[in-house]
Amino acid sequence: MALDNFPYQINTNGHLEIGGIDTIELATKYGTPLYVYDVSIIRQRCRAFVDTFGKLGVKAQVAYASKAFSSIAVLQVIKQEGLSVDVVSEGELYTALQAGIDPKRIHMHGNNKSQRELEMAITHKIGCIVVDNFNEITLLTDLLKKHQYKMDVIIRVTPGIKSDTHHYIMTGNEDSKFGFDLHNGQAEEAFAQLMNNEWIRFKGFHCHIGSQIFDTDRFVLATNILFEKISDWKTTYNYIPEVLNLGGGFGIRYTDSDRPIPLQDYVVRLVETVSEHCRNLQIPIPEIWIEPGRSIVGDAGITLYSVGSTKHIPGIRDYVSVDGGMSDNIRPALYQAKYHGVLANKADQPVETTVSIAGKCCESGDMLIWDLPLPNVSSGDVLAVFSTGAYGYSMASNYNRIQKAAVVFVENGIDKLVIRRETPEDIVSHDLSYE
Ligand code: LLP
């Protein structure tokens, strides 16, 4: 039986199933908390983007924003599906290289790239650096000169629009730490510095307006603003961009109240908008790049927890504590993010109660879900929280010295451990003695 609106199933035992496997079997085999990804969903999401660009016949790169979830296994899937990869740190770049991603298909972001990170990008000859600020232009130029290497670069610009999302994950507005402002002359200045830079091939522009955005209008608005400048720069400098990177941020379903639109729709609308501008300006359509993260892995992943203690406060609420929490999913505490969950071992049973799901960290704010309707809950039940595939593992911490959970991939009824659970020995492995 399919679950309304979510890509998971209920099997004949009444258990939640993902990728053809009973989640209770997975919890027993690998322990909890456990992140489980259905790889076929990751592939479907990749193909939705790649195939739509293909059908529309435009040159494109779909770069997976690996900050959403970076590991060797997931990047191997991304490679198999023909995507590029966006990285923002030495660690993400190293992981991508270890996964065998062609360096030419790696793009590096970051508002404060270190010398070491830039040198790593240069020595591995990655495909593109997304330059974010003036310090970086100077540092990168010096390093390119030192290495006698000429690099493809695009610049990140901020179009000055607000997106309808949590302000911590809003990035395209004027008051942002990212990018060159399009309205106050910074972008022009960066443009001039890069145009005359013998170590840089200045390929075009990047703009990312934010995350978890459900409508296409803001992407269109950002593109329109970008094209006002492209038009100016064509007139003034006869400059025609070869690449236009319109970022990521496509929204997914966390709860029933989220209304995601088909991923194809974003691509169609972006391509239409860019094509129309290019027709008007009589310039060729640049290569269009996008950078989805959440929409590739978000709803492909769930987290399984074991229920432990419960606390009934008469007339107030019932707390149900699980064996993970903000250490494996910081999003509810950080952004007040909402999630949906079910009891995986009672997935076919009717709702009988409403409880609030608490994590095990020493922190009152460590709550995963407030007021979740569930069947009656007992210690030992397995709670599955949906759509935890993006920014879950990647933002996990060892707060309270809790070990990071394991990650399992399932596909076509086969399960495979792809990140092993941390051990207490791992936790102290970087500690040095002071005795
Ligand atoms: N490109 C750039 C330049 C970005 O900054 C981001 C996300 C993406 C692409 C991918 O966005 P996505 O498609 O995943 O929405 N930790 C937050 C999200 C932070 C997003 C940061 N940048 C969260 O858990 O909601």
GROMACS .gro file of C-alpha atoms and ligand atoms in nm:
model
  460
    1MET     CA    1   0.000   0.000   0.000
    2ALA     CA    2   0.137   0.343  -0.093
    3LEU     CA    3   0.154   0.620   0.164
    4ASP     CA    4  -0.030   0.939   0.069
    5ASN     CA    5   0.208   1.191  -0.086
    6PHE     CA    6   0.531   1.023   0.028
    7PRO     CA    7   0.738   0.779  -0.180
    8TYR     CA    8   0.735   0.498   0.078
    9GLN     CA    9   0.509   0.193   0.115
   10ILE     CA   10   0.332  -0.012   0.381
   11ASN     CA   11   0.391  -0.387   0.337
   12THR     CA   12   0.169  -0.684   0.420
   13ASN     CA   13   0.312  -0.701   0.775
   14GLY     CA   14   0.181  -0.351   0.829
   15HIS     CA   15   0.538  -0.223   0.839
   16LEU     CA   16   0.684   0.078   0.663
   17GLU     CA   17   0.883  -0.025   0.359
   18ILE     CA   18   1.139   0.171   0.161
   19GLY     CA   19   1.300   0.061  -0.165
   20GLY     CA   20   1.136  -0.281  -0.132
   21ILE     CA   21   1.274  -0.348   0.218
   22ASP     CA   22   1.095  -0.369   0.552
   23THR     CA   23   1.224  -0.086   0.772
   24ILE     CA   24   1.192  -0.301   1.083
   25GLU     CA   25   1.433  -0.553   0.931
   26LEU     CA   26   1.673  -0.266   0.860
   27ALA     CA   27   1.643  -0.130   1.215
   28THR     CA   28   1.713  -0.479   1.355
   29LYS     CA   29   2.004  -0.545   1.120
   30TYR     CA   30   2.184  -0.208   1.146
   31GLY     CA   31   2.053  -0.060   1.472
   32THR     CA   32   1.906   0.287   1.521
   33PRO     CA   33   1.919   0.577   1.463
   34LEU     CA   34   1.963   0.486   1.101
   35TYR     CA   35   1.946   0.697   0.788
   36VAL     CA   36   1.801   0.495   0.501
   37TYR     CA   37   1.800   0.614   0.138
   38ASP     CA   38   1.604   0.467  -0.149
   39VAL     CA   39   1.859   0.506  -0.429
   40SER     CA   40   1.595   0.468  -0.698
   41ILE     CA   41   1.436   0.793  -0.574
   42ILE     CA   42   1.773   0.971  -0.596
   43ARG     CA   43   1.803   0.846  -0.953
   44GLN     CA   44   1.447   0.957  -1.040
   45ARG     CA   45   1.515   1.307  -0.909
   46CYS     CA   46   1.844   1.332  -1.103
   47ARG     CA   47   1.673   1.217  -1.420
   48ALA     CA   48   1.386   1.464  -1.379
   49PHE     CA   49   1.638   1.747  -1.416
   50VAL     CA   50   1.880   1.592  -1.667
   51ASP     CA   51   1.612   1.449  -1.898
   52THR     CA   52   1.414   1.773  -1.907
   53PHE     CA   53   1.718   1.972  -2.017
   54GLY     CA   54   1.783   1.695  -2.272
   55LYS     CA   55   1.428   1.713  -2.410
   56LEU     CA   56   1.447   2.090  -2.438
   57GLY     CA   57   1.772   2.053  -2.630
   58VAL     CA   58   1.972   2.310  -2.435
   59LYS     CA   59   2.328   2.267  -2.318
   60ALA     CA   60   2.317   2.225  -1.942
   61GLN     CA   61   2.493   2.099  -1.635
   62VAL     CA   62   2.299   1.975  -1.336
   63ALA     CA   63   2.543   2.008  -1.046
   64TYR     CA   64   2.443   1.825  -0.731
   65ALA     CA   65   2.492   2.057  -0.431
   66SER     CA   66   2.681   1.806  -0.222
   67LYS     CA   67   2.634   2.006   0.098
   68ALA     CA   68   2.290   1.843   0.113
   69PHE     CA   69   2.453   1.502   0.167
   70SER     CA   70   2.808   1.423   0.076
   71SER     CA   71   2.950   1.073   0.090
   72ILE     CA   72   3.141   0.854  -0.147
   73ALA     CA   73   2.839   0.633  -0.215
   74VAL     CA   74   2.593   0.911  -0.291
   75LEU     CA   75   2.843   1.083  -0.519
   76GLN     CA   76   2.898   0.755  -0.704
   77VAL     CA   77   2.524   0.749  -0.775
   78ILE     CA   78   2.540   1.114  -0.883
   79LYS     CA   79   2.828   1.026  -1.117
   80GLN     CA   80   2.634   0.731  -1.261
   81GLU     CA   81   2.345   0.965  -1.334
   82GLY     CA   82   2.572   1.207  -1.522
   83LEU     CA   83   2.548   1.504  -1.288
   84SER     CA   84   2.822   1.748  -1.199
   85VAL     CA   85   2.899   1.826  -0.835
   86ASP     CA   86   2.913   2.150  -0.642
   87VAL     CA   87   3.150   2.158  -0.345
   88VAL     CA   88   3.217   2.425  -0.085
   89SER     CA   89   3.512   2.295   0.113
   90GLU     CA   90   3.823   2.083   0.110
   91GLY     CA   91   3.623   1.799   0.265
   92GLU     CA   92   3.349   1.809   0.003
   93LEU     CA   93   3.606   1.836  -0.277
   94TYR     CA   94   3.806   1.547  -0.137
   95THR     CA   95   3.493   1.333  -0.109
   96ALA     CA   96   3.397   1.411  -0.469
   97LEU     CA   97   3.745   1.318  -0.593
   98GLN     CA   98   3.740   0.998  -0.387
   99ALA     CA   99   3.404   0.910  -0.544
  100GLY     CA  100   3.569   0.935  -0.885
  101ILE     CA  101   3.390   1.249  -1.002
  102ASP     CA  102   3.567   1.392  -1.307
  103PRO     CA  103   3.739   1.706  -1.171
  104LYS     CA  104   3.614   1.896  -1.478
  105ARG     CA  105   3.259   1.833  -1.349
  106ILE     CA  106   3.329   1.987  -1.008
  107HIS     CA  107   3.241   2.348  -0.926
  108MET     CA  108   3.369   2.517  -0.613
  109HIS     CA  109   3.163   2.762  -0.409
  110GLY     CA  110   3.224   2.944  -0.083
  111ASN     CA  111   3.225   3.295   0.058
  112ASN     CA  112   3.563   3.243   0.226
  113LYS     CA  113   3.760   2.988   0.030
  114SER     CA  114   4.097   2.932   0.191
  115GLN     CA  115   4.428   2.934   0.010
  116ARG     CA  116   4.450   2.561   0.070
  117GLU     CA  117   4.105   2.500  -0.081
  118LEU     CA  118   4.179   2.714  -0.386
  119GLU     CA  119   4.515   2.542  -0.438
  120MET     CA  120   4.348   2.204  -0.414
  121ALA     CA  121   4.094   2.317  -0.676
  122ILE     CA  122   4.375   2.443  -0.901
  123THR     CA  123   4.602   2.140  -0.869
  124HIS     CA  124   4.313   1.905  -0.943
  125LYS     CA  125   4.209   2.129  -1.235
  126ILE     CA  126   3.844   2.137  -1.133
  127GLY     CA  127   3.591   2.265  -1.384
  128CYS     CA  128   3.499   2.599  -1.238
  129ILE     CA  129   3.536   2.830  -0.942
  130VAL     CA  130   3.239   3.040  -0.845
  131VAL     CA  131   3.408   3.359  -0.730
  132ASP     CA  132   3.226   3.524  -0.443
  133ASN     CA  133   3.418   3.839  -0.338
  134PHE     CA  134   3.708   4.075  -0.406
  135ASN     CA  135   3.954   3.909  -0.164
  136GLU     CA  136   3.901   3.589  -0.354
  137ILE     CA  137   3.975   3.751  -0.691
  138THR     CA  138   4.312   3.867  -0.556
  139LEU     CA  139   4.397   3.539  -0.383
  140LEU     CA  140   4.288   3.325  -0.676
  141THR     CA  141   4.480   3.537  -0.927
  142ASP     CA  142   4.799   3.511  -0.719
  143LEU     CA  143   4.761   3.134  -0.690
  144LEU     CA  144   4.684   3.086  -1.059
  145LYS     CA  145   4.993   3.286  -1.143
  146LYS     CA  146   5.198   3.079  -0.898
  147HIS     CA  147   5.072   2.756  -1.057
  148GLN     CA  148   5.084   2.903  -1.409
  149TYR     CA  149   4.731   2.781  -1.468
  150LYS     CA  150   4.433   2.949  -1.631
  151MET     CA  151   4.096   2.871  -1.475
  152ASP     CA  152   3.729   2.889  -1.574
  153VAL     CA  153   3.544   3.120  -1.339
  154ILE     CA  154   3.190   3.246  -1.296
  155ILE     CA  155   3.093   3.515  -1.047
  156ARG     CA  156   2.822   3.487  -0.788
  157VAL     CA  157   2.589   3.785  -0.793
  158THR     CA  158   2.307   3.873  -0.555
  159PRO     CA  159   2.000   3.993  -0.738
  160GLY     CA  160   1.850   4.165  -0.432
  161ILE     CA  161   1.526   3.973  -0.405
  162LYS     CA  162   1.376   3.802  -0.106
  163SER     CA  163   1.258   3.444  -0.130
  164ASP     CA  164   0.970   3.308   0.072
  165THR     CA  165   1.173   3.088   0.304
  166HIS     CA  166   1.343   3.093   0.644
  167HIS     CA  167   1.583   3.388   0.653
  168TYR     CA  168   1.875   3.163   0.753
  169ILE     CA  169   1.847   2.989   0.416
  170MET     CA  170   1.765   3.297   0.210
  171THR     CA  171   2.068   3.398   0.007
  172GLY     CA  172   1.968   3.614  -0.290
  173ASN     CA  173   1.874   3.924  -0.089
  174GLU     CA  174   2.086   4.237  -0.078
  175ASP     CA  175   2.180   4.199   0.290
  176SER     CA  176   2.363   3.870   0.234
  177LYS     CA  177   2.717   3.752   0.301
  178PHE     CA  178   2.727   3.589  -0.043
  179GLY     CA  179   2.826   3.730  -0.377
  180PHE     CA  180   2.860   4.063  -0.553
  181ASP     CA  181   2.566   4.297  -0.535
  182LEU     CA  182   2.404   4.368  -0.869
  183HIS     CA  183   2.267   4.707  -0.767
  184ASN     CA  184   2.550   4.893  -0.592
  185GLY     CA  185   2.828   4.863  -0.848
  186GLN     CA  186   3.010   4.567  -0.690
  187ALA     CA  187   2.921   4.330  -0.968
  188GLU     CA  188   3.046   4.583  -1.228
  189GLU     CA  189   3.373   4.618  -1.040
  190ALA     CA  190   3.419   4.240  -1.020
  191PHE     CA  191   3.327   4.212  -1.386
  192ALA     CA  192   3.595   4.467  -1.482
  193GLN     CA  193   3.860   4.294  -1.268
  194LEU     CA  194   3.788   3.953  -1.419
  195MET     CA  195   3.753   4.066  -1.779
  196ASN     CA  196   4.106   4.200  -1.771
  197ASN     CA  197   4.255   3.908  -1.584
  198GLU     CA  198   4.499   3.699  -1.786
  199TRP     CA  199   4.468   3.399  -1.551
  200ILE     CA  200   4.093   3.374  -1.565
  201ARG     CA  201   3.849   3.264  -1.831
  202PHE     CA  202   3.541   3.457  -1.724
  203LYS     CA  203   3.255   3.232  -1.832
  204GLY     CA  204   2.948   3.393  -1.680
  205PHE     CA  205   2.728   3.435  -1.377
  206HIS     CA  206   2.588   3.248  -1.082
  207CYS     CA  207   2.289   3.334  -0.871
  208HIS     CA  208   2.118   3.133  -0.596
  209ILE     CA  209   1.813   3.289  -0.435
  210GLY     CA  210   1.758   3.053  -0.142
  211SER     CA  211   1.636   2.712  -0.045
  212GLN     CA  212   1.308   2.519  -0.019
  213ILE     CA  213   1.132   2.745  -0.270
  214PHE     CA  214   0.808   2.616  -0.419
  215ASP     CA  215   0.723   2.857  -0.697
  216THR     CA  216   0.906   2.934  -1.017
  217ASP     CA  217   0.826   3.307  -1.014
  218ARG     CA  218   1.121   3.406  -0.797
  219PHE     CA  219   1.362   3.214  -1.017
  220VAL     CA  220   1.217   3.399  -1.315
  221LEU     CA  221   1.247   3.731  -1.132
  222ALA     CA  222   1.612   3.662  -1.046
  223THR     CA  223   1.681   3.565  -1.409
  224ASN     CA  224   1.512   3.883  -1.532
  225ILE     CA  225   1.726   4.096  -1.301
  226LEU     CA  226   2.039   3.914  -1.415
  227PHE     CA  227   1.951   3.975  -1.778
  228GLU     CA  228   1.915   4.350  -1.720
  229LYS     CA  229   2.287   4.346  -1.638
  230ILE     CA  230   2.374   4.104  -1.915
  231SER     CA  231   2.205   4.344  -2.155
  232ASP     CA  232   2.405   4.641  -2.016
  233TRP     CA  233   2.731   4.450  -2.035
  234LYS     CA  234   2.661   4.337  -2.387
  235THR     CA  235   2.612   4.698  -2.491
  236THR     CA  236   2.905   4.839  -2.295
  237TYR     CA  237   3.165   4.565  -2.328
  238ASN     CA  238   3.022   4.340  -2.598
  239TYR     CA  239   3.035   4.062  -2.335
  240ILE     CA  240   2.823   3.751  -2.391
  241PRO     CA  241   2.811   3.495  -2.108
  242GLU     CA  242   2.880   3.133  -2.192
  243VAL     CA  243   2.740   3.002  -1.863
  244LEU     CA  244   2.444   3.099  -1.651
  245ASN     CA  245   2.418   2.914  -1.321
  246LEU     CA  246   2.078   2.968  -1.162
  247GLY     CA  247   2.148   2.782  -0.838
  248GLY     CA  248   1.936   2.534  -0.649
  249GLY     CA  249   1.665   2.568  -0.389
  250PHE     CA  250   1.380   2.363  -0.536
  251GLY     CA  251   1.131   2.273  -0.263
  252ILE     CA  252   1.035   1.924  -0.141
  253ARG     CA  253   0.761   1.776   0.078
  254TYR     CA  254   0.839   1.748   0.449
  255THR     CA  255   0.479   1.747   0.568
  256ASP     CA  256   0.137   1.727   0.408
  257SER     CA  257   0.112   2.104   0.400
  258ASP     CA  258   0.409   2.133   0.160
  259ARG     CA  259   0.303   2.147  -0.203
  260PRO     CA  260   0.608   2.078  -0.418
  261ILE     CA  261   0.578   2.128  -0.791
  262PRO     CA  262   0.725   1.877  -1.037
  263LEU     CA  263   1.102   1.929  -1.071
  264GLN     CA  264   1.062   1.941  -1.449
  265ASP     CA  265   0.857   2.261  -1.414
  266TYR     CA  266   1.150   2.457  -1.271
  267VAL     CA  267   1.369   2.354  -1.563
  268VAL     CA  268   1.106   2.433  -1.825
  269ARG     CA  269   1.036   2.778  -1.680
  270LEU     CA  270   1.404   2.865  -1.644
  271VAL     CA  271   1.486   2.754  -1.997
  272GLU     CA  272   1.187   2.948  -2.135
  273THR     CA  273   1.292   3.262  -1.949
  274VAL     CA  274   1.657   3.244  -2.049
  275SER     CA  275   1.568   3.162  -2.412
  276GLU     CA  276   1.332   3.456  -2.438
  277HIS     CA  277   1.592   3.699  -2.305
  278CYS     CA  278   1.854   3.560  -2.540
  279ARG     CA  279   1.617   3.597  -2.836
  280ASN     CA  280   1.554   3.959  -2.741
  281LEU     CA  281   1.925   4.031  -2.701
  282GLN     CA  282   2.012   3.830  -3.009
  283ILE     CA  283   2.274   3.626  -2.827
  284PRO     CA  284   2.320   3.249  -2.816
  285ILE     CA  285   2.163   3.066  -2.522
  286PRO     CA  286   2.439   3.015  -2.265
  287GLU     CA  287   2.497   2.677  -2.105
  288ILE     CA  288   2.243   2.667  -1.822
  289TRP     CA  289   2.360   2.521  -1.492
  290ILE     CA  290   2.150   2.445  -1.188
  291GLU     CA  291   2.256   2.320  -0.844
  292PRO     CA  292   1.986   2.114  -0.676
  293GLY     CA  293   2.074   1.955  -0.342
  294ARG     CA  294   1.766   1.900  -0.130
  295SER     CA  295   1.544   1.805  -0.425
  296ILE     CA  296   1.785   1.525  -0.524
  297VAL     CA  297   1.825   1.352  -0.187
  298GLY     CA  298   1.565   1.502   0.049
  299ASP     CA  299   1.268   1.272   0.023
  300ALA     CA  300   1.487   0.978  -0.083
  301GLY     CA  301   1.593   0.951   0.282
  302ILE     CA  302   1.421   0.867   0.608
  303THR     CA  303   1.555   0.824   0.960
  304LEU     CA  304   1.461   0.530   1.181
  305TYR     CA  305   1.469   0.575   1.558
  306SER     CA  306   1.384   0.347   1.848
  307VAL     CA  307   1.135   0.479   2.096
  308GLY     CA  308   1.265   0.477   2.454
  309SER     CA  309   1.115   0.668   2.742
  310THR     CA  310   0.785   0.851   2.743
  311LYS     CA  311   0.656   1.124   2.972
  312HIS     CA  312   0.290   1.204   3.022
  313ILE     CA  313   0.212   1.551   3.158
  314PRO     CA  314  -0.163   1.552   3.232
  315GLY     CA  315  -0.345   1.827   3.050
  316ILE     CA  316  -0.027   1.940   2.875
  317ARG     CA  317   0.137   1.687   2.644
  318ASP     CA  318   0.298   1.348   2.596
  319TYR     CA  319   0.669   1.342   2.524
  320VAL     CA  320   0.808   1.042   2.340
  321SER     CA  321   1.188   1.023   2.343
  322VAL     CA  322   1.387   0.858   2.067
  323ASP     CA  323   1.750   0.748   2.049
  324GLY     CA  324   1.861   1.034   1.822
  325GLY     CA  325   1.756   1.395   1.781
  326MET     CA  326   1.936   1.721   1.707
  327SER     CA  327   2.264   1.533   1.674
  328ASP     CA  328   2.134   1.362   1.357
  329ASN     CA  329   1.882   1.628   1.251
  330ILE     CA  330   1.947   1.985   1.363
  331ARG     CA  331   1.686   2.132   1.128
  332PRO     CA  332   1.388   2.145   1.369
  333ALA     CA  333   1.601   2.317   1.635
  334LEU     CA  334   1.777   2.550   1.391
  335TYR     CA  335   1.498   2.647   1.151
  336GLN     CA  336   1.184   2.527   1.329
  337ALA     CA  337   1.162   2.284   1.039
  338LYS     CA  338   0.856   2.058   1.038
  339TYR     CA  339   0.867   1.686   0.966
  340HIS     CA  340   0.620   1.402   0.933
  341GLY     CA  341   0.671   1.060   1.083
  342VAL     CA  342   0.500   0.727   1.141
  343LEU     CA  343   0.552   0.427   1.366
  344ALA     CA  344   0.726   0.196   1.121
  345ASN     CA  345   0.612  -0.119   1.303
  346LYS     CA  346   0.249   0.004   1.325
  347ALA     CA  347   0.229   0.181   0.989
  348ASP     CA  348  -0.115   0.036   0.910
  349GLN     CA  349  -0.269   0.114   1.248
  350PRO     CA  350  -0.510   0.401   1.308
  351VAL     CA  351  -0.410   0.721   1.482
  352GLU     CA  352  -0.503   0.710   1.852
  353THR     CA  353  -0.297   0.979   2.014
  354THR     CA  354  -0.092   1.293   1.956
  355VAL     CA  355   0.261   1.303   2.095
  356SER     CA  356   0.570   1.521   2.069
  357ILE     CA  357   0.895   1.355   1.965
  358ALA     CA  358   1.194   1.449   2.177
  359GLY     CA  359   1.558   1.385   2.100
  360LYS     CA  360   1.804   1.258   2.360
  361CYS     CA  361   2.035   1.560   2.379
  362CYS     CA  362   2.059   1.765   2.696
  363GLU     CA  363   1.875   2.057   2.549
  364SER     CA  364   1.505   2.145   2.581
  365GLY     CA  365   1.514   2.262   2.219
  366ASP     CA  366   1.602   1.911   2.106
  367MET     CA  367   1.255   1.832   1.976
  368LEU     CA  368   1.215   1.657   1.641
  369ILE     CA  369   0.838   1.686   1.587
  370TRP     CA  370   0.575   1.865   1.793
  371ASP     CA  371   0.220   1.721   1.804
  372LEU     CA  372   0.252   1.419   1.580
  373PRO     CA  373  -0.062   1.202   1.547
  374LEU     CA  374   0.032   0.835   1.594
  375PRO     CA  375  -0.112   0.499   1.700
  376ASN     CA  376  -0.054   0.430   2.071
  377VAL     CA  377   0.322   0.441   2.127
  378SER     CA  378   0.525   0.197   2.336
  379SER     CA  379   0.890   0.173   2.420
  380GLY     CA  380   1.062  -0.036   2.150
  381ASP     CA  381   0.849   0.096   1.865
  382VAL     CA  382   1.040   0.225   1.563
  383LEU     CA  383   0.967   0.579   1.458
  384ALA     CA  384   1.038   0.671   1.096
  385VAL     CA  385   1.084   1.040   1.020
  386PHE     CA  386   1.031   1.120   0.652
  387SER     CA  387   1.231   1.336   0.409
  388THR     CA  388   1.547   1.354   0.618
  389GLY     CA  389   1.780   1.287   0.325
  390ALA     CA  390   1.903   1.645   0.283
  391TYR     CA  391   2.093   1.841   0.548
  392GLY     CA  392   2.045   1.561   0.801
  393TYR     CA  393   2.365   1.358   0.797
  394SER     CA  394   2.554   1.652   0.649
  395MET     CA  395   2.466   1.875   0.946
  396ALA     CA  396   2.494   1.602   1.210
  397SER     CA  397   2.712   1.670   1.512
  398ASN     CA  398   2.869   1.487   1.801
  399TYR     CA  399   2.693   1.704   2.060
  400ASN     CA  400   2.688   1.521   2.392
  401ARG     CA  401   2.949   1.300   2.224
  402ILE     CA  402   2.674   1.107   2.053
  403GLN     CA  403   2.809   0.890   1.773
  404LYS     CA  404   2.699   0.972   1.420
  405ALA     CA  405   2.442   0.727   1.290
  406ALA     CA  406   2.494   0.479   1.009
  407VAL     CA  407   2.366   0.527   0.654
  408VAL     CA  408   2.217   0.246   0.450
  409PHE     CA  409   2.127   0.255   0.081
  410VAL     CA  410   1.846   0.035  -0.049
  411GLU     CA  411   1.763  -0.031  -0.411
  412ASN     CA  412   1.554  -0.301  -0.575
  413GLY     CA  413   1.515  -0.492  -0.250
  414ILE     CA  414   1.888  -0.493  -0.164
  415ASP     CA  415   2.036  -0.304   0.130
  416LYS     CA  416   2.395  -0.189   0.167
  417LEU     CA  417   2.574  -0.008   0.448
  418VAL     CA  418   2.740   0.301   0.297
  419ILE     CA  419   2.850   0.490   0.609
  420ARG     CA  420   2.924   0.290   0.919
  421ARG     CA  421   2.798   0.399   1.259
  422GLU     CA  422   3.055   0.585   1.466
  423THR     CA  423   3.189   0.408   1.771
  424PRO     CA  424   3.294   0.552   2.109
  425GLU     CA  425   3.652   0.493   1.990
  426ASP     CA  426   3.583   0.718   1.688
  427ILE     CA  427   3.457   0.983   1.924
  428VAL     CA  428   3.787   1.004   2.114
  429SER     CA  429   4.005   0.929   1.813
  430HIS     CA  430   4.116   1.292   1.770
  431ASP     CA  431   4.167   1.357   2.140
  432LEU     CA  432   4.520   1.389   2.274
  433SER     CA  433   4.618   1.333   2.631
  434TYR     CA  434   4.719   1.616   2.867
  435GLU     CA  435   4.872   1.394   3.134
  436LLP     N1  436   2.370   2.637  -0.460
  436LLP     C1  437   2.412   2.722  -0.366
  436LLP     C2  438   2.504   2.829  -0.401
  436LLP     C3  439   2.367   2.707  -0.235
  436LLP     O1  440   2.408   2.792  -0.143
  436LLP     C4  441   2.279   2.602  -0.203
  436LLP     C5  442   2.233   2.583  -0.067
  436LLP     C6  443   2.240   2.515  -0.305
  436LLP     C7  444   2.286   2.536  -0.434
  436LLP     C8  445   2.149   2.398  -0.281
  436LLP     O2  446   2.025   2.435  -0.236
  436LLP     P1  447   1.909   2.324  -0.221
  436LLP     O3  448   1.875   2.278  -0.361
  436LLP     O4  449   1.963   2.213  -0.142
  436LLP     O5  450   1.799   2.394  -0.154
  436LLP     N2  451   2.097   2.376   0.574
  436LLP     C9  452   1.978   2.437   0.517
  436LLP    C10  453   1.993   2.464   0.372
  436LLP    C11  454   2.112   2.553   0.342
  436LLP    C12  455   2.128   2.570   0.195
  436LLP    C13  456   2.254   2.639   0.165
  436LLP     N3  457   2.277   2.653   0.029
  436LLP    C14  458   1.859   2.347   0.543
  436LLP     O6  459   1.875   2.246   0.608
  436LLP     O7  460   1.748   2.380   0.504
   0.00000   0.00000   0.00000
